[in-house]
XYZ file of N, CA and C in Angstrom:
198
model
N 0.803 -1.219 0.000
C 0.000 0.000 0.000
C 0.843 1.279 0.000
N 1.839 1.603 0.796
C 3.058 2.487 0.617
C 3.046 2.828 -0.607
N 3.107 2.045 -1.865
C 3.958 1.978 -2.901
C 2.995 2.409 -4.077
N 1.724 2.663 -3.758
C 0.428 2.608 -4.587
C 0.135 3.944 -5.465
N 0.025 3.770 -6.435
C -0.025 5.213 -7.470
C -1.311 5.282 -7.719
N -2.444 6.490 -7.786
C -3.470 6.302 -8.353
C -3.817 7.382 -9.085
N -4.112 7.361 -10.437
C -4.426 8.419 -11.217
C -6.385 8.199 -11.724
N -6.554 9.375 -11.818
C -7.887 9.664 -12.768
C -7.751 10.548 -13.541
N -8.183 10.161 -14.805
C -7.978 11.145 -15.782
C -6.714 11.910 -16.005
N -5.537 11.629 -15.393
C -4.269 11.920 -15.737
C -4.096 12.087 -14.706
N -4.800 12.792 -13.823
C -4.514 13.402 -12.324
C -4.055 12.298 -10.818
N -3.027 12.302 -11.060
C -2.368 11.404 -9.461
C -3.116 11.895 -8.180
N -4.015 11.305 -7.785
C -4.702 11.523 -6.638
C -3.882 11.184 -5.235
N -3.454 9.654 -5.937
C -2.647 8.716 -4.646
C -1.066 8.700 -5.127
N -0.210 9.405 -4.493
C 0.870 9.266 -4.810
C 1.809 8.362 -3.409
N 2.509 7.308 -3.667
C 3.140 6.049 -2.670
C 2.344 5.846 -1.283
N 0.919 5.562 -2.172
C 0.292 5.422 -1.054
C -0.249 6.543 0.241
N -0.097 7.331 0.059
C -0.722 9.138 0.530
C -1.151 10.193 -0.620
N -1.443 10.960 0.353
C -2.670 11.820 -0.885
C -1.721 12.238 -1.892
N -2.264 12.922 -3.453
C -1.461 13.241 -4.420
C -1.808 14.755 -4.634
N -2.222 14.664 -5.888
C -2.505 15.876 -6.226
C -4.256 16.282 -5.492
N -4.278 18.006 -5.771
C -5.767 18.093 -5.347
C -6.629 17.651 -6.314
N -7.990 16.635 -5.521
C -8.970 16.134 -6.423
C -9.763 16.564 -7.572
N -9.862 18.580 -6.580
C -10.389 18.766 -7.850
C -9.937 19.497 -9.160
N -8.717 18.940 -9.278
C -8.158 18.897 -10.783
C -8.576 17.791 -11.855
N -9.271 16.659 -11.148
C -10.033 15.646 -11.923
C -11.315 16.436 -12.321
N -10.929 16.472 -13.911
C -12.128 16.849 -14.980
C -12.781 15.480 -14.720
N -13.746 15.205 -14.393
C -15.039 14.247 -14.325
C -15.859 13.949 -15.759
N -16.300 15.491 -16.759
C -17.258 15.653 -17.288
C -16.686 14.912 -18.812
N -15.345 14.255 -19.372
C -15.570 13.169 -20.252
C -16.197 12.079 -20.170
N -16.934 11.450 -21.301
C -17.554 10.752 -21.400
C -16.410 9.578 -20.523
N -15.835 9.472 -21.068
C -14.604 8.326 -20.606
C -14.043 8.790 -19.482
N -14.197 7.837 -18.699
C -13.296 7.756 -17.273
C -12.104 7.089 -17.242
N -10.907 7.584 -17.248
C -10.028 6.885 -17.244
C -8.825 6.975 -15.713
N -9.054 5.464 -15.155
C -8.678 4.961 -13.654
C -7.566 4.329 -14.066
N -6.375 4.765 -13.611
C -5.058 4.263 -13.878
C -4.304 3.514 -11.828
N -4.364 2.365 -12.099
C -4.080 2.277 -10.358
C -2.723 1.457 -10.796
N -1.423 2.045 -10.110
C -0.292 1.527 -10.489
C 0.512 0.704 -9.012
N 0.390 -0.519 -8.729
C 0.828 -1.339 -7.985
C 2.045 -1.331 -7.575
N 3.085 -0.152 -8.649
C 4.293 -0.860 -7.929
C 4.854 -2.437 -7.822
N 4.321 -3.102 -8.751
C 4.274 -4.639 -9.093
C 4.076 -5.115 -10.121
N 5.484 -5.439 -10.706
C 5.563 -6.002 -11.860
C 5.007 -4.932 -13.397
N 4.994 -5.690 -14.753
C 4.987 -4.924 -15.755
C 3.234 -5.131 -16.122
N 2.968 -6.015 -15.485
C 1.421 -6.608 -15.770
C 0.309 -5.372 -16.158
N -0.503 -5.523 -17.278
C -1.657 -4.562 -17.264
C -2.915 -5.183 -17.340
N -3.947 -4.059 -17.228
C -5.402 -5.228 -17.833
C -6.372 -4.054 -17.882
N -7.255 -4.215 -18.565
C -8.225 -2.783 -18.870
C -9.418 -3.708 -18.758
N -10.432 -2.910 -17.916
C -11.522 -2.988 -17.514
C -12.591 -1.944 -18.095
N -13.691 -2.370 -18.484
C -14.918 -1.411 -19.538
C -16.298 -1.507 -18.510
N -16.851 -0.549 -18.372
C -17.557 -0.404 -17.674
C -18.808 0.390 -18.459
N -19.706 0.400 -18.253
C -20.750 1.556 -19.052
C -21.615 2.219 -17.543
N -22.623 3.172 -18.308
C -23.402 4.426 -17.096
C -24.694 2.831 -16.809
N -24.475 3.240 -15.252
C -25.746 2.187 -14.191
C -26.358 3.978 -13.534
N -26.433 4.540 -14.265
C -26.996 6.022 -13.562
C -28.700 5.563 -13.293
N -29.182 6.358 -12.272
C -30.403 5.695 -12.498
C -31.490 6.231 -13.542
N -30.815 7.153 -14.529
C -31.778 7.668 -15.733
C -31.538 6.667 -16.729
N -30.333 5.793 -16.397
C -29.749 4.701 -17.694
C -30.911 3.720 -17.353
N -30.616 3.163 -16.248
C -31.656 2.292 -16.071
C -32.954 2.290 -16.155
N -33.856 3.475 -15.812
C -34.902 3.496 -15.773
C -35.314 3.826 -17.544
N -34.465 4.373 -18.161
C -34.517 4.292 -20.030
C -34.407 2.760 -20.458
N -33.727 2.184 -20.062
C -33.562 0.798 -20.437
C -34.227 -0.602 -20.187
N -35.468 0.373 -19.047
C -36.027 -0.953 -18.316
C -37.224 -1.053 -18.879
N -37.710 -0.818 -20.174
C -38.928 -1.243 -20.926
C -38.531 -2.536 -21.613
N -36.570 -2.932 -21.898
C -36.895 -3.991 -22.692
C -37.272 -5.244 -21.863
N -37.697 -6.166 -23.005
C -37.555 -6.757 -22.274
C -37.110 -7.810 -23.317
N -36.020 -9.277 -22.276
C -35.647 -9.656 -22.595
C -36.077 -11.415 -23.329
């Protein structure tokens, strides 16, 4: 945990595991969220996709049916 990097949207929030930069330099309002969490472990990557569970998504989406 010491060793833990965490960025959003470019912005290092978590730098070696304590606070980084100030939060609200994270632009929020792209469509794309991009969560960069750097372990300090090894060269390994993996990308994770997520879409909006907002509750206007859901409640638009909940006529289909399946």
């Amino acid at each position: 945990p010491d060793r833990l990097n965490v960025a959003i949207n470019d912005v290092w929030v978590c730098r070696n595991g304590s606070v980084g930069d100030d939060r609200d330099l994270v632009d929020m309002r792209p469509r794309e969220v991009r969560i960069t969490a750097d372990l300090a472990e090894g060269g390994e990557s993996a990308v994770i996709r997520s879409n909006d569970l907002t509750a206007d998504y859901v409640h638009e989406n909940s006529a289909y049916s399946s």
